[in-house]
Amino acid sequence: VRRGVSIGSSGKCWCFWHLQASLTVFLFLLFSSMPSEMLMKIFSYLDAVSLLSVGCVNKLFYHLANDNGIWLKIYSRCFQPKRTIWAMKSEQTETVFLGCAALCDRKPGHWKKEYIFKQIAAVKTRVMRLVKPVDPYTGLPCINKEAMKASGLSWIIVLKDKNGKEHVMEKANLSFKDTSVTIIWYSPDLPCLDILLTLKLYGVVPLLSDQRGAPSKNGPRLRSLIAEYHLANVTESSVAVGADKLVQLFGLNPGLLVGLWKKNEIAFVMVNLHYHQLLERSTLGSATVQYTLPPNKPVLDDVDPEYGLHDYNLHVDMHGGRRTYLCGTFRGLFCRKGDIANGYLRLTVVRLKDHTKHMPLPGTLGLSWETDVFKGNVKDCYVMDVTLLDETGKPFWCFSAPVHMEPSSKASCLYDYMGPIYTTDYADAEGKVSVELVWLEETKEYIIVNLVLYISTKKVNDWYGTNY
């Protein structure tokens, strides 16, 4: 090929990038040489998102983009002022906005801050309005998925390495279930686990709306810290959930699952988030402080001697990626005073000797995973979602977490089910869950023969104002 006649694709890309960079430099020099009055006139035609972006260019643009006159117009278009001045001029009445009064004695950037604070308040009001309708079976908002989409909510993770560098992962795959959402991040550019210190999970919501009132995707966004995990020595301090031929899975509370390639490189990061207070936790916190759930005000009952021990309702989901193994509701759970031991209340959901309550789980249990190149299924692992409601139907204890099954050493004492026994256990600061399953080779299914919840007496006493 003769020189100057044809170039390869890499040369075309380089020429395009060079042309774009040259054009950017030219425009920057052109605008920087303009008088401030002309720049102010140009800035006055920009919307809020563009004006905030322009303010990040340099100090001059920042000061000009803070002009109260420009921001007062934007504020007035979005939030109509309530006060007006009526002036009489030759038999005609006109409304004059308080422009001069609003601009006098105001520091630069005042109306910019007022506009942003008002938008933040509008976002919070919209979120709280969306989560008001409650499902009577789960005690959770009815339209969680729709509410999240309407608010423009998304989630990101920030990985911080030993040098203080932060690696932000935004693109994620979402999987919505009845009571939880599973979020997976993967990329070939994920740093090696050996150099990482922490992982922070944020909820992100657009601050501003576009002209149609929908959340703006290109404007500034609010970060709300949901959880922080320490990744140093994660393979030693976390729970080994399972492994297949390609990846090993390690779990950290609350709800985090890290998939590692054989050489300690991160394959993917999975987070399971329960719907209880999820919108509030994802939008109402700050970039450094998590949203604090409002304390429950106990209602004392001097008549019932077993107040706080009965009328619990439970909703359980077991799933592994796209497949759901169990979705069930159990009502009227209770605990006798004699069943309180070692600081826990025992709520028996499925009894070993009550065959009518035993539940089948068809097929083999496994947790599916997928990256941009590989995919697999880790056997004997799944995600458990637990929603326990108190006697008034309020969420009392909720979690969504990856769990795994282990073979039990004890032999089956059930004549109806002859097969190996497996157990699944989960524990956090508020309670524990214990599950026993029997594998039936003939029908290729698991049978849940025992399911027990152990609730911390401290949790119960704080909630009901009792003293068990």
XYZ file of C-alpha atoms in Angstrom:
468
model
C 0.000 0.000 0.000
C 1.426 3.361 -0.996
C 2.031 5.900 1.705
C -0.694 8.516 1.920
C -3.214 6.364 0.066
C -4.402 3.952 2.747
C -3.875 3.469 6.471
C -4.881 0.726 8.868
C -7.718 0.835 11.383
C -5.320 1.678 14.236
C -4.060 4.660 12.242
C -7.607 5.842 11.655
C -8.376 5.634 15.356
C -5.215 7.574 16.197
C -6.061 10.293 13.635
C -9.608 10.595 14.964
C -8.401 10.859 18.557
C -5.772 13.437 17.564
C -8.384 15.519 15.712
C -10.789 15.344 18.646
C -8.084 16.363 21.134
C -6.982 19.258 18.917
C -10.579 20.457 18.588
C -11.058 20.292 22.373
C -7.909 22.354 22.965
C -8.982 24.888 20.339
C -12.437 25.333 21.868
C -10.968 25.640 25.358
C -8.552 28.378 24.230
C -11.337 30.114 22.313
C -13.697 30.214 25.290
C -10.932 31.132 27.735
C -10.044 34.205 25.650
C -13.635 35.509 25.609
C -14.661 38.371 27.888
C -16.452 37.369 31.068
C -19.626 39.167 29.968
C -19.827 37.099 26.786
C -19.206 33.865 28.703
C -21.949 34.802 31.164
C -24.338 35.310 28.276
C -23.481 31.856 26.885
C -23.783 30.231 30.310
C -27.240 31.731 30.785
C -28.585 29.442 28.026
C -27.315 26.257 29.708
C -29.395 23.901 31.813
C -28.417 22.890 35.350
C -26.542 19.737 34.343
C -24.463 21.545 31.698
C -23.810 24.484 34.027
C -22.472 22.189 36.741
C -20.229 20.466 34.192
C -18.864 23.784 32.899
C -18.008 24.792 36.462
C -15.558 21.887 36.658
C -13.357 23.181 33.779
C -11.269 25.786 35.626
C -11.484 28.455 38.331
C -12.761 31.167 35.989
C -15.594 29.001 34.683
C -16.386 27.881 38.238
C -16.845 31.445 39.493
C -18.862 32.483 36.437
C -21.052 29.368 36.648
C -21.886 30.263 40.276
C -23.650 33.458 39.226
C -26.781 33.944 41.310
C -28.678 35.526 38.420
C -28.336 32.433 36.237
C -29.166 30.008 39.039
C -32.143 32.062 40.211
C -33.683 31.695 36.746
C -33.095 27.919 36.827
C -34.508 27.736 40.368
C -37.582 29.774 39.397
C -38.309 27.588 36.365
C -38.173 24.405 38.475
C -39.621 25.684 41.770
C -42.058 28.525 41.214
C -41.658 31.174 43.947
C -44.695 31.646 46.181
C -44.216 35.356 46.855
C -44.926 38.015 44.209
C -45.100 41.803 44.131
C -48.107 43.412 42.475
C -47.377 46.734 40.750
C -50.022 49.023 39.203
C -49.056 50.609 35.878
C -51.632 52.536 33.839
C -54.673 50.398 34.623
C -52.786 47.060 34.254
C -51.470 44.567 36.778
C -48.295 42.577 36.331
C -46.405 40.087 38.486
C -42.815 41.017 39.279
C -40.654 38.231 40.757
C -38.408 39.120 43.651
C -35.302 39.097 41.464
C -33.516 42.097 42.962
C -34.367 41.149 46.530
C -33.262 37.592 45.895
C -29.916 38.673 44.436
C -28.986 41.320 46.992
C -26.780 40.330 49.906
C -26.386 36.785 48.591
C -23.002 35.125 48.343
C -22.010 33.723 44.923
C -23.411 30.242 44.505
C -26.296 30.764 46.974
C -29.050 29.905 44.505
C -26.994 27.054 43.125
C -26.912 25.513 46.614
C -30.597 26.238 47.143
C -31.438 24.535 43.863
C -29.344 21.451 44.673
C -30.714 21.133 48.230
C -34.251 21.433 46.898
C -33.563 18.741 44.322
C -32.158 16.446 47.036
C -35.303 16.990 49.109
C -37.450 16.261 46.041
C -35.578 12.983 45.436
C -36.085 11.897 49.040
C -39.776 12.811 48.938
C -40.254 10.869 45.705
C -38.541 7.803 47.186
C -40.620 7.856 50.371
C -43.835 8.201 48.366
C -42.975 5.193 46.204
C -42.359 2.823 49.133
C -45.600 3.524 51.008
C -47.821 0.711 49.571
C -46.956 -2.502 51.460
C -47.516 -6.146 50.520
C -49.479 -7.821 53.374
C -47.689 -11.154 52.822
C -44.096 -9.939 52.936
C -44.464 -6.627 54.793
C -42.328 -5.031 52.065
C -43.131 -2.309 49.492
C -45.324 -3.675 46.680
C -43.570 -1.962 43.792
C -39.911 -2.183 44.743
C -38.678 -2.869 41.227
C -40.796 -0.104 39.695
C -39.803 2.343 42.437
C -36.111 1.699 41.853
C -36.448 2.273 38.122
C -38.517 5.431 38.624
C -35.903 6.928 40.945
C -33.034 5.996 38.600
C -31.382 3.989 41.379
C -28.272 1.935 40.619
C -25.432 0.447 42.658
C -21.661 0.716 42.365
C -18.694 -0.749 44.217
C -15.448 1.065 45.002
C -12.360 -1.110 45.523
C -9.502 0.562 47.391
C -5.994 -0.906 47.087
C -2.984 -0.641 49.393
C -1.674 2.430 47.528
C -4.898 4.340 48.185
C -6.079 4.090 44.572
C -9.801 3.572 44.078
C -11.237 1.324 41.370
C -14.883 2.138 40.606
C -17.137 -0.533 39.099
C -20.428 0.818 37.767
C -21.679 -1.563 35.091
C -23.574 -4.432 36.723
C -26.114 -7.147 36.001
C -29.285 -7.110 38.099
C -31.606 -9.985 38.982
C -34.814 -9.095 40.858
C -36.521 -11.660 43.088
C -39.607 -11.513 45.313
C -37.796 -10.073 48.341
C -34.270 -9.249 47.150
C -32.103 -8.106 44.272
C -28.824 -9.733 43.219
C -26.141 -7.486 41.679
C -23.070 -8.831 39.865
C -20.011 -6.875 38.702
C -17.337 -8.405 36.497
C -14.552 -7.062 34.299
C -11.144 -8.209 33.055
C -9.755 -5.001 34.589
C -10.632 -5.950 38.175
C -7.521 -5.645 40.392
C -5.942 -8.649 42.081
C -7.336 -9.479 45.509
C -3.858 -9.434 47.108
C -3.516 -5.639 46.733
C -7.031 -4.698 47.908
C -7.955 -3.387 51.353
C -11.645 -2.491 51.279
C -14.774 -2.711 49.180
C -17.498 -0.102 49.587
C -21.027 -0.601 48.268
C -22.969 2.521 47.296
C -26.456 3.259 46.131
C -26.385 5.934 43.421
C -29.328 8.085 42.375
C -29.409 11.002 39.890
C -29.672 14.362 41.595
C -31.350 16.250 38.751
C -34.194 15.479 36.367
C -34.279 16.044 32.630
C -36.880 18.112 30.782
C -39.391 15.235 30.887
C -39.032 14.882 34.653
C -37.150 11.584 34.391
C -33.865 11.081 36.298
C -30.936 12.562 34.361
C -28.308 9.942 33.480
C -25.521 12.421 32.664
C -25.819 14.822 35.564
C -24.483 14.765 39.133
C -25.418 11.808 41.293
C -25.853 11.198 45.002
C -23.906 8.385 46.668
C -25.280 6.588 49.704
C -22.960 4.204 51.550
C -24.692 0.854 52.153
C -21.875 -1.363 53.425
C -18.098 -1.564 53.751
C -16.165 -4.831 53.595
C -12.535 -5.510 54.533
C -10.825 -7.646 51.899
C -7.424 -8.135 53.528
C -6.958 -11.887 54.114
C -10.473 -12.502 52.803
C -9.707 -16.146 51.992
C -8.895 -16.741 55.661
C -11.427 -14.511 57.440
C -14.484 -15.204 55.252
C -16.663 -18.274 54.743
C -15.751 -20.601 51.868
C -19.125 -21.047 50.175
C -18.095 -23.443 47.411
C -16.112 -23.942 44.214
C -16.303 -25.368 40.727
C -13.604 -26.036 38.109
C -13.017 -22.324 37.475
C -13.832 -20.248 40.557
C -13.850 -20.336 44.342
C -16.589 -18.493 46.245
C -16.037 -16.646 49.539
C -18.811 -14.935 51.494
C -18.807 -11.924 53.827
C -21.745 -10.550 55.823
C -23.908 -8.817 54.872
C -24.683 -10.547 51.568
C -21.322 -10.247 49.754
C -19.915 -13.029 47.563
C -16.476 -12.803 45.912
C -15.627 -15.196 43.089
C -11.903 -15.851 42.621
C -10.015 -17.440 39.763
C -7.403 -19.999 40.710
C -4.612 -17.389 40.924
C -6.438 -15.206 43.468
C -7.704 -12.858 40.771
C -11.262 -11.569 41.109
C -13.675 -13.149 38.636
C -16.784 -11.305 39.850
C -18.343 -9.626 42.859
C -21.920 -10.481 43.824
C -24.068 -8.647 46.366
C -27.485 -9.776 47.600
C -29.650 -6.962 48.979
C -32.912 -7.544 50.815
C -35.746 -5.175 49.898
C -36.387 -4.122 53.510
C -35.490 -0.406 53.716
C -33.367 -0.869 50.572
C -34.526 2.325 48.857
C -33.895 4.327 52.012
C -30.455 2.768 52.539
C -29.558 3.356 48.883
C -30.632 7.006 48.714
C -30.867 8.651 52.139
C -27.314 8.078 53.407
C -24.177 9.994 52.466
C -20.905 9.063 50.774
C -19.288 8.429 54.175
C -22.132 7.598 56.588
C -24.715 4.848 56.226
C -28.421 5.546 56.567
C -29.567 4.705 60.101
C -32.858 2.851 60.335
C -35.383 4.614 62.614
C -35.587 2.844 65.985
C -38.673 0.781 66.647
C -40.793 2.179 69.489
C -41.880 -0.775 71.644
C -45.537 -0.990 72.645
C -45.723 -2.458 76.137
C -48.302 -5.145 76.915
C -48.906 -6.024 80.592
C -51.728 -8.477 79.845
C -50.067 -11.063 77.593
C -47.568 -13.140 79.635
C -45.905 -14.357 76.411
C -45.830 -11.022 74.621
C -43.300 -11.108 71.794
C -43.168 -14.895 71.604
C -45.995 -15.649 69.172
C -47.781 -14.687 65.939
C -44.639 -14.407 63.814
C -44.974 -14.812 60.048
C -42.124 -15.995 57.854
C -41.488 -15.651 54.116
C -38.574 -17.697 52.722
C -37.032 -17.642 49.245
C -34.273 -19.963 48.068
C -32.765 -19.308 44.643
C -29.547 -19.747 42.717
C -29.275 -17.170 39.982
C -32.156 -17.408 37.530
C -33.718 -20.487 39.136
C -35.986 -20.379 42.200
C -36.047 -23.470 44.430
C -38.495 -22.363 47.131
C -40.897 -19.498 47.737
C -43.061 -20.089 50.795
C -44.937 -18.320 53.581
C -45.421 -19.735 57.085
C -47.837 -18.158 59.553
C -48.471 -18.330 63.276
C -44.936 -19.188 64.417
C -44.412 -19.130 68.184
C -41.975 -19.945 70.959
C -42.726 -21.181 74.482
C -40.830 -19.691 77.392
C -39.294 -23.091 77.947
C -37.804 -22.982 74.441
C -35.693 -19.928 75.262
C -32.102 -21.069 75.735
C -28.584 -19.676 75.320
C -29.897 -16.219 74.518
C -32.157 -17.294 71.633
C -35.863 -17.842 70.968
C -36.532 -20.967 68.928
C -39.150 -20.711 66.166
C -39.745 -24.116 64.592
C -41.011 -23.759 61.033
C -40.719 -27.340 59.747
C -40.594 -30.207 62.239
C -38.693 -33.390 61.652
C -41.602 -35.598 62.761
C -44.378 -33.657 61.010
C -44.376 -35.165 57.499
C -47.177 -32.877 56.318
C -44.885 -29.825 56.546
C -41.903 -31.325 54.711
C -41.133 -29.446 51.487
C -39.516 -30.748 48.275
C -36.855 -28.799 46.370
C -36.781 -30.189 42.817
C -33.409 -30.845 41.186
C -29.921 -30.211 42.471
C -29.159 -26.944 44.239
C -26.553 -24.662 42.738
C -25.544 -21.019 42.371
C -25.124 -19.799 38.786
C -22.479 -17.235 37.857
C -21.427 -15.583 34.612
C -18.758 -13.213 33.302
C -18.133 -11.765 29.852
C -16.247 -14.944 28.827
C -17.087 -17.798 31.200
C -20.086 -19.066 33.110
C -20.662 -21.877 35.575
C -22.692 -23.321 38.423
C -21.371 -24.006 41.924
C -23.230 -26.992 43.358
C -24.637 -27.142 46.887
C -24.809 -23.329 47.078
C -27.806 -21.009 46.900
C -29.094 -17.640 48.127
C -31.462 -17.603 51.101
C -33.869 -14.684 51.611
C -35.597 -14.536 55.006
C -38.341 -12.064 55.927
C -39.701 -12.481 59.458
C -42.679 -10.304 60.427
C -43.877 -9.499 63.937
C -47.469 -9.852 65.101
C -48.407 -6.497 63.530
C -46.981 -7.419 60.114
C -43.862 -5.227 60.378
C -40.512 -6.598 59.149
C -38.713 -7.857 62.251
C -35.639 -9.675 60.908
C -34.610 -9.643 57.240
C -31.563 -10.785 55.309
C -30.436 -12.046 51.912
C -27.220 -14.055 51.890
C -25.394 -16.824 50.011
C -25.291 -20.126 51.922
C -23.980 -23.623 51.283
C -24.909 -27.183 52.209
C -22.667 -29.600 54.069
C -23.087 -33.375 54.476
C -24.288 -34.315 57.948
C -22.565 -37.029 59.935
C -25.741 -38.342 61.559
C -27.797 -41.071 59.921
C -31.383 -40.554 58.834
C -34.018 -41.597 61.377
C -36.861 -41.184 58.917
C -38.196 -44.354 57.344
C -39.943 -42.409 54.562
C -36.740 -40.761 53.352
C -33.744 -42.998 52.937
C -30.844 -40.875 51.756
C -27.932 -38.686 52.839
C -28.662 -35.702 55.073
C -27.347 -32.193 54.387
C -27.416 -29.105 56.601
C -27.413 -25.380 55.899
C -26.609 -22.858 58.631
C -26.663 -19.070 58.673
C -25.895 -16.663 61.525
C -25.629 -12.918 62.083
C -25.909 -10.577 65.069
C -29.706 -10.863 65.258
C -30.359 -14.542 64.707
C -29.573 -17.921 63.166
C -31.199 -20.282 60.671
C -30.759 -24.063 60.610
C -32.012 -26.232 57.729
C -31.872 -30.013 57.323
C -32.417 -31.609 53.916
C -32.565 -35.225 52.712
C -31.483 -36.133 49.172
C -33.714 -38.648 47.391
C -31.835 -40.328 44.567
C -34.943 -41.939 43.078
C -36.792 -38.661 42.474
C -33.705 -36.424 42.162
C -34.861 -33.907 44.737
C -34.131 -32.561 48.197
C -36.707 -32.657 51.003
C -36.603 -30.018 53.760
C -37.339 -32.016 56.911
C -36.281 -29.460 59.506
C -36.249 -25.642 59.460
C -35.659 -23.682 62.659
C -35.080 -19.969 63.314
C -33.212 -18.783 66.402
C -33.891 -15.142 67.288
C -31.663 -13.221 69.688
C -33.417 -12.399 72.956
C -31.733 -8.991 72.852
C -33.428 -8.332 69.506
C -36.803 -9.372 70.948
C -36.399 -7.368 74.146
C -35.367 -4.216 72.258
C -38.296 -4.612 69.855
C -41.077 -5.405 72.357
C -39.716 -3.825 75.539
C -39.692 -7.221 77.287
C -37.102 -8.882 79.494
C -36.677 -12.493 78.396
